[in-house]
CSV table of C-alpha atoms in Angstrom, one decimal:
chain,number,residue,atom,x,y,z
A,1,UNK,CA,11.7,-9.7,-30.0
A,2,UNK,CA,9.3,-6.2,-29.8
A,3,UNK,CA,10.3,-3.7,-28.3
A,4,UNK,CA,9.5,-0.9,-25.5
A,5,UNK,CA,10.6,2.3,-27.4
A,6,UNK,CA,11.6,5.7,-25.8
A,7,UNK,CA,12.4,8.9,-27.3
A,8,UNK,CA,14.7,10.9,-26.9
A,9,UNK,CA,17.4,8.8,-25.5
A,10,UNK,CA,19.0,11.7,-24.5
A,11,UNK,CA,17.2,15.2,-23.5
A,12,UNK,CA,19.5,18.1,-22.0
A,13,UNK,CA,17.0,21.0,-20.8
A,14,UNK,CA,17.5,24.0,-18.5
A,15,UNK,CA,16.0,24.4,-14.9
A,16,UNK,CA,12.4,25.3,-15.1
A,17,UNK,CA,11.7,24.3,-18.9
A,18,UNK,CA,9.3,21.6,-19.7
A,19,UNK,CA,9.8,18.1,-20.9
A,20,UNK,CA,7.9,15.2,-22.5
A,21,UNK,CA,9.4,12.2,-22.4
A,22,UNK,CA,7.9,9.1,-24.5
A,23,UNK,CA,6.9,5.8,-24.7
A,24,UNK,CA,5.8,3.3,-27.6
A,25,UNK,CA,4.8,0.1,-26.2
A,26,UNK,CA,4.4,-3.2,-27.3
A,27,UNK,CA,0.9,-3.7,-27.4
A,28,UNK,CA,-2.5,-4.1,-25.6
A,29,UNK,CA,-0.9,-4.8,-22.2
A,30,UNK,CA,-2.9,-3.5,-19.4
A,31,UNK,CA,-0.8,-2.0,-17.3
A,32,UNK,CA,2.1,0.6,-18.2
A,33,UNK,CA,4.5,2.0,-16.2
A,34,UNK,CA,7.1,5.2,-15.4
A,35,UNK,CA,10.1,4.8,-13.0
A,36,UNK,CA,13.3,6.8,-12.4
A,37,UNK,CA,16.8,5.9,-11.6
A,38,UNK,CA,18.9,9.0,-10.5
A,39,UNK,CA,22.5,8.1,-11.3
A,40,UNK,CA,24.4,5.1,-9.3
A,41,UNK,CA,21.1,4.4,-7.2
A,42,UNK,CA,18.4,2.5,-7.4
A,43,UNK,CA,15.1,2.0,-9.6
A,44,UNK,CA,12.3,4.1,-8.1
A,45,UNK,CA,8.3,4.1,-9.2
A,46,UNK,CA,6.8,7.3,-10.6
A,47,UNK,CA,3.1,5.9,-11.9
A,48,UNK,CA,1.6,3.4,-13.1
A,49,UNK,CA,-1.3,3.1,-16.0
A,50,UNK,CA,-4.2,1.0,-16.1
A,51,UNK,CA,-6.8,1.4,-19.1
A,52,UNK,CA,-5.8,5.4,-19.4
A,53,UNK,CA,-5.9,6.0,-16.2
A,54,UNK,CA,-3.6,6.6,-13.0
A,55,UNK,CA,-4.0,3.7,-11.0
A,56,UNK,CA,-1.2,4.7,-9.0
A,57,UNK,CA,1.5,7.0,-8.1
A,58,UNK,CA,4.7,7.5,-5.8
A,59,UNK,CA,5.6,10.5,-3.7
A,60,UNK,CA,7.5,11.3,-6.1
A,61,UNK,CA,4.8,11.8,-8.6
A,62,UNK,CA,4.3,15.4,-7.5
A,63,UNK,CA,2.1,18.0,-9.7
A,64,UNK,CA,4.5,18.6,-11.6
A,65,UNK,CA,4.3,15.4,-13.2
A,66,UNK,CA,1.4,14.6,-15.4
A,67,UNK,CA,1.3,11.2,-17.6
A,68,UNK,CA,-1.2,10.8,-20.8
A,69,UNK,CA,-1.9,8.2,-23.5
A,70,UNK,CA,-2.9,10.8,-26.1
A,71,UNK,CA,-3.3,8.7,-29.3
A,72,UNK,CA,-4.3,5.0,-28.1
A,73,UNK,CA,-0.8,4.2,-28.5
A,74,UNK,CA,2.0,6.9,-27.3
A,75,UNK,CA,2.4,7.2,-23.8
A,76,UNK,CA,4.0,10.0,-22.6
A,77,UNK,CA,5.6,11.7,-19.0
A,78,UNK,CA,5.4,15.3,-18.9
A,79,UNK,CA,7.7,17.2,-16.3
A,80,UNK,CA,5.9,20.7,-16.1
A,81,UNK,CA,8.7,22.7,-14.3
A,82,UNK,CA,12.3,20.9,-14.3
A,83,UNK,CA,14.4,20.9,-11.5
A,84,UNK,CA,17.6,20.2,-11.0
A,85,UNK,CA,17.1,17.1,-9.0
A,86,UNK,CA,14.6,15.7,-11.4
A,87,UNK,CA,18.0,15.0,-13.5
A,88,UNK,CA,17.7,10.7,-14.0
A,89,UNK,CA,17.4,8.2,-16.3
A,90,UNK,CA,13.4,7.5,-16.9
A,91,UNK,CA,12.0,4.4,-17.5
A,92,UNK,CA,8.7,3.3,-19.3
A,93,UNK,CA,7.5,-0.4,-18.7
A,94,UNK,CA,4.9,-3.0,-19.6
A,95,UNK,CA,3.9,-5.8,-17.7
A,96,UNK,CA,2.8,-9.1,-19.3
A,97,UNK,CA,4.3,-11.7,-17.1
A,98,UNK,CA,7.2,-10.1,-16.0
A,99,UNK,CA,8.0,-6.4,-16.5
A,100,UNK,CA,9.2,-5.1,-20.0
A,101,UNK,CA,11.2,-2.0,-20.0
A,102,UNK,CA,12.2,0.5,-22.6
A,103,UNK,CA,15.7,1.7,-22.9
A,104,UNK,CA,15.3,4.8,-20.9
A,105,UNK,CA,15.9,8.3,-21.8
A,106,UNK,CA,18.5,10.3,-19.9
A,107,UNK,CA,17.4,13.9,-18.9
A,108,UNK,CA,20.1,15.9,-17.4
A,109,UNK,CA,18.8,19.5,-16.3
A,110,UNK,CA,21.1,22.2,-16.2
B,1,UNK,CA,6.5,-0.5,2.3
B,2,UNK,CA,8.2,-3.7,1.6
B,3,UNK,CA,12.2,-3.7,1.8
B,4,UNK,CA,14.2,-5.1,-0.6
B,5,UNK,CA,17.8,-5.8,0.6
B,6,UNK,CA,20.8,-7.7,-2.1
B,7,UNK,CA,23.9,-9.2,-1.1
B,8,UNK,CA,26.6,-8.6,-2.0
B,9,UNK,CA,26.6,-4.8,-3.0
B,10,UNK,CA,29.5,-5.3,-4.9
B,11,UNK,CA,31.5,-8.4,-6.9
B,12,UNK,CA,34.7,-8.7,-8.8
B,13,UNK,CA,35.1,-12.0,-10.5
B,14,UNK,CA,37.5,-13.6,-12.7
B,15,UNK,CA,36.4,-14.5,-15.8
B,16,UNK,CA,34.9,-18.3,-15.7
B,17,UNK,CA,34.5,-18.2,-12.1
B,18,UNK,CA,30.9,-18.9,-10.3
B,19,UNK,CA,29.0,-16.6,-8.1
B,20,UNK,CA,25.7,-16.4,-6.0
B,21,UNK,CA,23.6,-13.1,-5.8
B,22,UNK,CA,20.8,-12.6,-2.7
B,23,UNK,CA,18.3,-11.4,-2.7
B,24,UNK,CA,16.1,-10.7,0.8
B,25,UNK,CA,12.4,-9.4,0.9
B,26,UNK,CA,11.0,-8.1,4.4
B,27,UNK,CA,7.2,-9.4,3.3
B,28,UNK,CA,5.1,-11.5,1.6
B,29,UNK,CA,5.6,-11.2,-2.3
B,30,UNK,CA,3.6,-12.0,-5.3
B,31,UNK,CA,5.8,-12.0,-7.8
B,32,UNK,CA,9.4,-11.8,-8.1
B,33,UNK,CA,11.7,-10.4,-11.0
B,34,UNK,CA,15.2,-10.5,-11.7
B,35,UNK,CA,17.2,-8.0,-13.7
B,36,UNK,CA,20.5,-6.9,-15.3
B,37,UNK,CA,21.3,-3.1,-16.1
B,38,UNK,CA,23.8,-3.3,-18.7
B,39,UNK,CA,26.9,-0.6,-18.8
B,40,UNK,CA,24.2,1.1,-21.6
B,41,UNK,CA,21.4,1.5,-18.9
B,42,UNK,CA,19.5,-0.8,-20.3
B,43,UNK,CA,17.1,-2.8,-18.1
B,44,UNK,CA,16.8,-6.4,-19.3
B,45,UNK,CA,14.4,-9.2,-17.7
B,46,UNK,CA,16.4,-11.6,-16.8
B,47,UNK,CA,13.8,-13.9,-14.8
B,48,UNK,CA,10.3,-13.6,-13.4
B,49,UNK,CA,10.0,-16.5,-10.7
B,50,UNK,CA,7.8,-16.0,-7.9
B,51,UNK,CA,8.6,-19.4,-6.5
B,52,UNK,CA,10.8,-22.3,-7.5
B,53,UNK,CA,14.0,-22.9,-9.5
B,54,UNK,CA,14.6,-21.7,-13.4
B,55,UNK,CA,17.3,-21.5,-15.8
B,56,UNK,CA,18.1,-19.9,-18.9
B,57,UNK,CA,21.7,-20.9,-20.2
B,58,UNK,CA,24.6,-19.9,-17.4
B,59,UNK,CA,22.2,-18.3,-15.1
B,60,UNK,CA,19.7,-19.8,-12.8
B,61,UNK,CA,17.5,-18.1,-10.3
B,62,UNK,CA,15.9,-19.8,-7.3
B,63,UNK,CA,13.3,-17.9,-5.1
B,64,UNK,CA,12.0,-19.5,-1.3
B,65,UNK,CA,8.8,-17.7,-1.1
B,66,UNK,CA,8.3,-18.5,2.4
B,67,UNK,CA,11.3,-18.1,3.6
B,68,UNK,CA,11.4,-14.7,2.3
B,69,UNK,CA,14.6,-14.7,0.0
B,70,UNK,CA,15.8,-15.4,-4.1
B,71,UNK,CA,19.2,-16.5,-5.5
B,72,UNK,CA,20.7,-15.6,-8.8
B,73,UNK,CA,23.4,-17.9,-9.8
B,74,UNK,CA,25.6,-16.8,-12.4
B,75,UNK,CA,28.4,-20.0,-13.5
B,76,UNK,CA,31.2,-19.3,-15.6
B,77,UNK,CA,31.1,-15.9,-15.9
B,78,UNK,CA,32.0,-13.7,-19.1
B,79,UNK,CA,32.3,-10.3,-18.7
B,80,UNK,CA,29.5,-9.3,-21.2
B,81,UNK,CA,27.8,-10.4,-17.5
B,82,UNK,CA,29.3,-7.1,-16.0
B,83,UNK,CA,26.8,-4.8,-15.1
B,84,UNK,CA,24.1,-4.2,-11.8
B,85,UNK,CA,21.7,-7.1,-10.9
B,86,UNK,CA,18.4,-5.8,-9.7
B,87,UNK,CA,15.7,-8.3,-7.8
B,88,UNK,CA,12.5,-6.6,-8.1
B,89,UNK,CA,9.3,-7.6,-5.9
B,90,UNK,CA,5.6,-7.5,-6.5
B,91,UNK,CA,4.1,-7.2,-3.1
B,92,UNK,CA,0.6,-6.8,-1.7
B,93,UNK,CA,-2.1,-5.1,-3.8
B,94,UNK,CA,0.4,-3.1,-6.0
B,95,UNK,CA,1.1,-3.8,-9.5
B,96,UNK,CA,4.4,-1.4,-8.8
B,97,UNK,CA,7.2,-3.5,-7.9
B,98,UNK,CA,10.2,-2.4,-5.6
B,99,UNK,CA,13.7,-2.6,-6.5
B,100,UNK,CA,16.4,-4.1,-4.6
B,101,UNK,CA,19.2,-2.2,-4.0
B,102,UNK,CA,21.5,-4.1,-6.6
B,103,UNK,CA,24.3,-6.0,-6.7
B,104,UNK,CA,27.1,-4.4,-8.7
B,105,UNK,CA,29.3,-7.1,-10.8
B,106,UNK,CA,32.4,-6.7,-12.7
B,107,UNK,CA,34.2,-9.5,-14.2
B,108,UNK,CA,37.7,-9.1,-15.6
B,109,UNK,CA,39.5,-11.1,-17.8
């Protein structure tokens, strides 16, 4: 069955560096997604996508958070100035009946 | 915004025992999704069902639309099942969906 691919699985970065986290979907679904799950709680919305656009975003999706679909296929969430608290496991996602996720990528900031 | 409440928070089961997972919404919902986080992180879709009964294998999910609620029956239980079960809910206008607070299952041998 395809896949929703994330890289790096695991990113370690200090306090106020920046990250790119990213995403290879499936394919030609509409509608892609970023969420968040800091440790032991629940799954939280960043953004969501819609024909390379942000069609929507959380409170959470602060300007320090930017999202772009720079080749047609990649998709990627860029975290200008870490923080400590923006330490989580990040989720991409694609909806085609039902949600697909990717297998997250853990950033711990230090 | 729409709350998503699951019952219970937490489960210990014997291996080959039966349990029930809830699942209550606080609006109307479009669409409703089940999941299970593995140990890994890993979310997988276990279920979309916005209405009616489905089953796949040893789990079966039934969602009451109108009366605002979704079950997630898990029989015989293995403990490859061990993990956090996540109801997730399309609601109004949104494509986001809201996640349920989770039930967290362990099942020992």
């Amino acid at each position: 069955e395809p896949e929703v691919t994330q890289t790096p699985s695991h990113q370690v970065t200090q306090m106020g560096q920046e990250v790119i986290l990213r995403c290879v979907p499936i394919s030609n679904h509409l509608y892609f997604y970023w969420y968040r799950q800091i440790l032991g709680q629940k799954v939280e919305f960043l953004v969501s996508f819609y024909n390379n656009e942000i069609s929507e975003k959380s409170e959470i999706f602060d300007d320090q958070f930017s999202v772009e679909r720079p080749d047609g296929s990649n998709f990627t969430l860029k975290i200008r100035s870490t923080k400590l608290e923006d330490s989580a496991m990040y989720f991409c996602a694609e909806e085609d009946y039902g949600y697909t996720f990717g297998s997250g990528t853990r950033l711990t900031v230090v | 915004g729409i709350q998503v409440e699951q019952s219970p928070p937490d489960l210990i089961l014997q291996e080959g025992a039966n349990s029930t997972l809830r699942c209550n919404f606080s609006d109307s919902v479009n669409n409703l999704q089940w999941f299970h986080q593995n140990p890994w992180g890993q979310l997988i879709n276990l279920f979309y069902i916005p209405s009616g009964t489905k089953q796949n294998g040893r789990l079966s999910a039934t969602t009451v639309a109108t009366e605002r609620y979704s079950l997630l029956y898990i029989s015989s239980s293995q403990t490859t099942d061990s993990g956090v079960y996540f109801c997730a809910v399309h609601s109004g206008g949104y494509q986001k969906v809201t996640f349920g607070t989770g039930t967290k299952l362990q099942v020992i041998p």
